[in-house]
Amino acid sequence: MDNIKNTGRPSLRPSTRRLIQLYSALLHNAHLKGFIDGEIYQGKAKYACVPGFNCYSCPGAVGACPLGSIQNALASTGHRAGWYVMGIIMLFGVVLGRTICGWLCPLGLIQELLHKIPTYKLKKSRITRALSWLKYVLLAVFVVAIPLWYGLRHDIPVPGFCKYICPAGTFEGAIGLLSNPNNTGLFGMLGILFTRKFTIMLIIGLACVFCYRSFCRFICPLGAIYGLFNRFCLVGVRVDEDRCNHCGACVRNCGMDVRHVGDHECIHCARCMDSCAQKAISLKAGKAVLKAPAATLNEGEQTKRKKNGRIAWGVALAVLCFALAWFNFLDPAVRAEKGAGMAPPQAAVTAEEVPVGFEVGQRLQDFTLECLDGSEFRLADTRGKPVFLNLWATYCTPCVQELPHFNALYKEHEGDIAMLAVHSSIVTDDPADFLTDKGWEIPFALDTDNDTLWAIVNGSSTLPQTIVLDRNGVVIYNQKGSVTPEALAALYEQAAGAGAAPAEQSAAAEEAESVYSVIVNDEAGKPVPGVTVQFCSDTECLTGVTGANGTACFEREAGAYTVHLLKVPAGYAADDTEYNAPAQPGTVTLVLGAEESPAADEDSAVIDVPKLGLHYERPEKYENLKGTLMPGGGFPGPGLLRLEWEYYAVAPDRIEDYDAYGEAYLDALEQDEDPPEAPDPSWMSGREQACLFAIFGINGGRGEDELRALLREYNAPFDDNLTTLEKICTDGDTSFYLGQYSRVAERMDEYREVMGDFFPEFEDLYKDKETFLSAFTLRRPMWPAGLEIGDTLSFETTDLDGNPVSSAELFAESKVTMINLWGTWCGPCRNELPELGRMAGEFEAQGVQVIGICNDAFEAENAELAKSLLQDAGAEYLCLVGSEDLDDYFSVTAFPTTFFVDSEGRLLLEPVVGANVDYYPQAMAEALAAVE
């Protein structure tokens, strides 16, 4: 009789499979130091794929995830074939198949531990069996199609499954890094994409509690790949057909959706051995038996197996100890690591008393790197130039997307800028091959084996990272995350000044070269950017614009020069427009006062129309008893303003009526009301009026070709007659053009007949462009009055279904919220809905949410119409109910109007008035840059 007492309780001793799973999870993540310092291991072992599903970005991961490697290989198909990745996956598949899932995968272990939580358990059924095919759909779409599409069509790496779904990436990578106090700065980079992936992770984790290995069974694309090799893999469960009586107990008691032992759903866990009464199932490697029912082995075989097991475990533990020692202490990559916030090597104080370091205000330590083209980049040789360093990687989507911006900046300032894009020593795609057909002129380099530059600039595994040095080698910018073209241009402008204070910059410039510096300050001593300055000798003039430091520099020899202020920003006024420069290279400091507000009395000839960005003072020569100047205009297209000024021949006794009509017309535009009816044409001396000039304002910094295209699309009759477009000024990112119409020149003879004695005056005005333009101050149009950048927006309303919505809660969900105010009655609003819907999906991954506010949806029938319009347009974003009160709150002057706010509701950019789908992506990027 057996002397062992049966207590009826399960043994607490872990099974051999559980021990192997724990061992494998630890071996996959042997870089335990990563959990302490919050850094990802970047040694050479990361070139190799581990067999199990384990995130590359986990702080402990010592190898690459095979699924991520597949996606990166497919994304790089346009440059090279991913033979290594395909080969290693086939090797894993042929040797182990889904035995990896059952014995080696860390995520499989996590799922089984979650399933041990005591709750009601869902049993497998036809539904779960059907759902098991979902992972093949995910494999085709997210692992194959998305990376191939973006790689071949757009030449950027987008690992679809990793980016949008992967729970291992969220749990091991994101949470593993974010949980470390050294990485608190990463929280600011989180957005809606992380929120969605975190939600997906929680849902999958909860599903695993109730349903055995839910991720493996229904979602895992890697398991789907390994399952294709199950029929002929070397290691796996095998059925002895001579013993099997086909009772089906193995299938009934299996937690997976298998139809028979060893099919594509089988993970070869060998638990079915315990269910087989015939002892017909065993785990084999070829003909060698790895695990078999004890009853099938004699005493000698059992003794031999135990002895071999002890030897195998001894070797395994030795391997594990070596791996832990290597990946935490001995690996050169680990020994070269430095924790976040540590000072770079050789920190010191230079002769100029500027400490060496990577933080803003410190001088970056010198380094030398060999470029991919064979040249050498030595930081010490770049003194006197702004320096841009960009840390990037071929597998980093934001890195690849922003490199063209760096290249454009490099070409624009060629000869006066030093730039280097540096790839980490960890390489999945050969950077040289990747860059072959790009045509980028930036010098590229691969960091040293010990990632020397990474250590000098405080680089990390979070990419991209940009470091900018001024002309003296002092750091003025060192940040992780993408940068926009506008941010790069501003950084160049700042770096080119070679110092923080304008006076210091000028002094340094004087010592270095023959430079005249024009410094423009306000009355409080603050620099004024955006002032157009002309530096003239007797024979030529040079034109410049003051930068962020209020300085414009002109390299000239000693001589007699005058400085002219051609244009000052809105809100400023100059006492004079001409100043004498010193005889020797030096500094001219000019002070701008505040612009005086125009008089508001009834007799004033000043007309100020904020909506149109127009300040107009009618000169005396335009007031007479022969005719009068009449305004006209509007918004013919997206981001486009048109102001027309026509000269009417008017009977002397009606001139006052026409003057009053002109002012009433402008007032109606300002108040967003319908313009008044014009006086009876019979009051005119003739049948005709003639257009003097038209002024066009176009947002987004666009040029003449785009202006003509918009006029052609939205205002064809005017474009047909438009013969001349001359750029007259720029305010912000708005360009103003003066247009002339052929209908004036071609009909001069007709006008002469119609206007009679009035014609000579009209002809003088038509030719006198300078006098005409001097009457205007043009500001950026389409800016609603009443809101300023930095103001916090706060409101409460409902969605189209009547559910209450608080703006504070809504804004908190994303880094940036784009608020589009529209109406069902507004044609341009409705036309842009499909594009807004597309952009909402595209930018969601970057932390931007798009919402609409329909200003007439407070009426039930309009709310239903709004739903229908949004659905037909594929615009699936949230839409709220607007009202006149909300319109007034937002200072809406025209529809659509679009605002960009941060997570706390602060206004980030000037609102965009009008349908401007071409500009929205740029605005989104600028808004993201503002919050990052």
PDB file of N, CA and C in Angstrom, residues 343-365 383 472-475:
ATOM      1  N   ALA A 343      26.112  63.448 -16.090  1.00  0.00           N
ATOM      2  CA  ALA A 343      26.945  64.340 -16.898  1.00  0.00           C
ATOM      3  C   ALA A 343      27.768  63.520 -17.869  1.00  0.00           C
ATOM      4  N   PRO A 344      28.064  64.047 -19.053  1.00  0.00           N
ATOM      5  CA  PRO A 344      28.860  63.309 -20.016  1.00  0.00           C
ATOM      6  C   PRO A 344      30.297  63.207 -19.542  1.00  0.00           C
ATOM      7  N   PRO A 345      31.063  62.316 -20.145  1.00  0.00           N
ATOM      8  CA  PRO A 345      32.447  62.184 -19.726  1.00  0.00           C
ATOM      9  C   PRO A 345      33.224  63.479 -19.922  1.00  0.00           C
ATOM     10  N   GLN A 346      34.284  63.639 -19.158  1.00  0.00           N
ATOM     11  CA  GLN A 346      35.190  64.781 -19.268  1.00  0.00           C
ATOM     12  C   GLN A 346      34.484  66.108 -19.016  1.00  0.00           C
ATOM     13  N   ALA A 347      33.474  66.095 -18.152  1.00  0.00           N
ATOM     14  CA  ALA A 347      32.818  67.362 -17.826  1.00  0.00           C
ATOM     15  C   ALA A 347      33.838  68.304 -17.207  1.00  0.00           C
ATOM     16  N   ALA A 348      33.865  69.522 -17.665  1.00  0.00           N
ATOM     17  CA  ALA A 348      34.883  70.462 -17.214  1.00  0.00           C
ATOM     18  C   ALA A 348      34.398  71.872 -17.425  1.00  0.00           C
ATOM     19  N   VAL A 349      35.248  72.830 -17.103  1.00  0.00           N
ATOM     20  CA  VAL A 349      34.956  74.230 -17.369  1.00  0.00           C
ATOM     21  C   VAL A 349      36.019  74.747 -18.324  1.00  0.00           C
ATOM     22  N   THR A 350      35.587  75.356 -19.431  1.00  0.00           N
ATOM     23  CA  THR A 350      36.510  75.834 -20.448  1.00  0.00           C
ATOM     24  C   THR A 350      37.111  77.165 -20.015  1.00  0.00           C
ATOM     25  N   ALA A 351      38.051  77.616 -20.832  1.00  0.00           N
ATOM     26  CA  ALA A 351      38.690  78.893 -20.534  1.00  0.00           C
ATOM     27  C   ALA A 351      37.677  80.028 -20.550  1.00  0.00           C
ATOM     28  N   GLU A 352      36.615  79.860 -21.345  1.00  0.00           N
ATOM     29  CA  GLU A 352      35.595  80.898 -21.406  1.00  0.00           C
ATOM     30  C   GLU A 352      34.604  80.786 -20.262  1.00  0.00           C
ATOM     31  N   GLU A 353      34.896  79.918 -19.277  1.00  0.00           N
ATOM     32  CA  GLU A 353      34.045  79.732 -18.110  1.00  0.00           C
ATOM     33  C   GLU A 353      32.659  79.211 -18.496  1.00  0.00           C
ATOM     34  N   VAL A 354      32.548  78.512 -19.618  1.00  0.00           N
ATOM     35  CA  VAL A 354      31.304  77.856 -20.000  1.00  0.00           C
ATOM     36  C   VAL A 354      31.473  76.370 -19.738  1.00  0.00           C
ATOM     37  N   PRO A 355      30.703  75.784 -18.839  1.00  0.00           N
ATOM     38  CA  PRO A 355      30.898  74.370 -18.514  1.00  0.00           C
ATOM     39  C   PRO A 355      30.593  73.468 -19.696  1.00  0.00           C
ATOM     40  N   VAL A 356      31.320  72.365 -19.771  1.00  0.00           N
ATOM     41  CA  VAL A 356      31.085  71.370 -20.811  1.00  0.00           C
ATOM     42  C   VAL A 356      29.933  70.480 -20.377  1.00  0.00           C
ATOM     43  N   GLY A 357      28.996  70.241 -21.271  1.00  0.00           N
ATOM     44  CA  GLY A 357      27.857  69.395 -20.947  1.00  0.00           C
ATOM     45  C   GLY A 357      26.880  69.355 -22.101  1.00  0.00           C
ATOM     46  N   PHE A 358      25.722  68.765 -21.851  1.00  0.00           N
ATOM     47  CA  PHE A 358      24.719  68.599 -22.898  1.00  0.00           C
ATOM     48  C   PHE A 358      23.495  69.471 -22.668  1.00  0.00           C
ATOM     49  N   GLU A 359      23.437  70.205 -21.542  1.00  0.00           N
ATOM     50  CA  GLU A 359      22.269  71.012 -21.246  1.00  0.00           C
ATOM     51  C   GLU A 359      22.387  72.386 -21.891  1.00  0.00           C
ATOM     52  N   VAL A 360      21.228  73.034 -22.057  1.00  0.00           N
ATOM     53  CA  VAL A 360      21.205  74.363 -22.671  1.00  0.00           C
ATOM     54  C   VAL A 360      22.091  75.315 -21.863  1.00  0.00           C
ATOM     55  N   GLY A 361      22.957  76.051 -22.571  1.00  0.00           N
ATOM     56  CA  GLY A 361      23.885  76.964 -21.925  1.00  0.00           C
ATOM     57  C   GLY A 361      25.260  76.370 -21.697  1.00  0.00           C
ATOM     58  N   GLN A 362      25.409  75.048 -21.920  1.00  0.00           N
ATOM     59  CA  GLN A 362      26.705  74.398 -21.763  1.00  0.00           C
ATOM     60  C   GLN A 362      27.340  74.179 -23.134  1.00  0.00           C
ATOM     61  N   ARG A 363      28.670  74.079 -23.119  1.00  0.00           N
ATOM     62  CA  ARG A 363      29.393  73.848 -24.370  1.00  0.00           C
ATOM     63  C   ARG A 363      29.526  72.345 -24.584  1.00  0.00           C
ATOM     64  N   LEU A 364      29.107  71.871 -25.751  1.00  0.00           N
ATOM     65  CA  LEU A 364      29.125  70.436 -26.016  1.00  0.00           C
ATOM     66  C   LEU A 364      30.562  69.933 -26.158  1.00  0.00           C
ATOM     67  N   GLN A 365      30.822  68.788 -25.580  1.00  0.00           N
ATOM     68  CA  GLN A 365      32.156  68.188 -25.662  1.00  0.00           C
ATOM     69  C   GLN A 365      32.515  67.871 -27.118  1.00  0.00           C
ATOM     70  N   ARG A 383      33.176  75.583 -35.491  1.00  0.00           N
ATOM     71  CA  ARG A 383      33.037  76.847 -34.784  1.00  0.00           C
ATOM     72  C   ARG A 383      32.770  77.975 -35.781  1.00  0.00           C
ATOM     73  N   ASN A 472      29.165  79.451 -31.222  1.00  0.00           N
ATOM     74  CA  ASN A 472      30.250  79.248 -30.265  1.00  0.00           C
ATOM     75  C   ASN A 472      30.286  77.827 -29.709  1.00  0.00           C
ATOM     76  N   GLY A 473      29.418  76.960 -30.237  1.00  0.00           N
ATOM     77  CA  GLY A 473      29.400  75.581 -29.765  1.00  0.00           C
ATOM     78  C   GLY A 473      28.609  75.379 -28.493  1.00  0.00           C
ATOM     79  N   VAL A 474      27.799  76.364 -28.117  1.00  0.00           N
ATOM     80  CA  VAL A 474      27.000  76.288 -26.896  1.00  0.00           C
ATOM     81  C   VAL A 474      25.618  75.717 -27.236  1.00  0.00           C
ATOM     82  N   VAL A 475      25.137  74.801 -26.402  1.00  0.00           N
ATOM     83  CA  VAL A 475      23.849  74.156 -26.638  1.00  0.00           C
ATOM     84  C   VAL A 475      22.725  75.160 -26.416  1.00  0.00           C
TER      85      VAL A 475
END
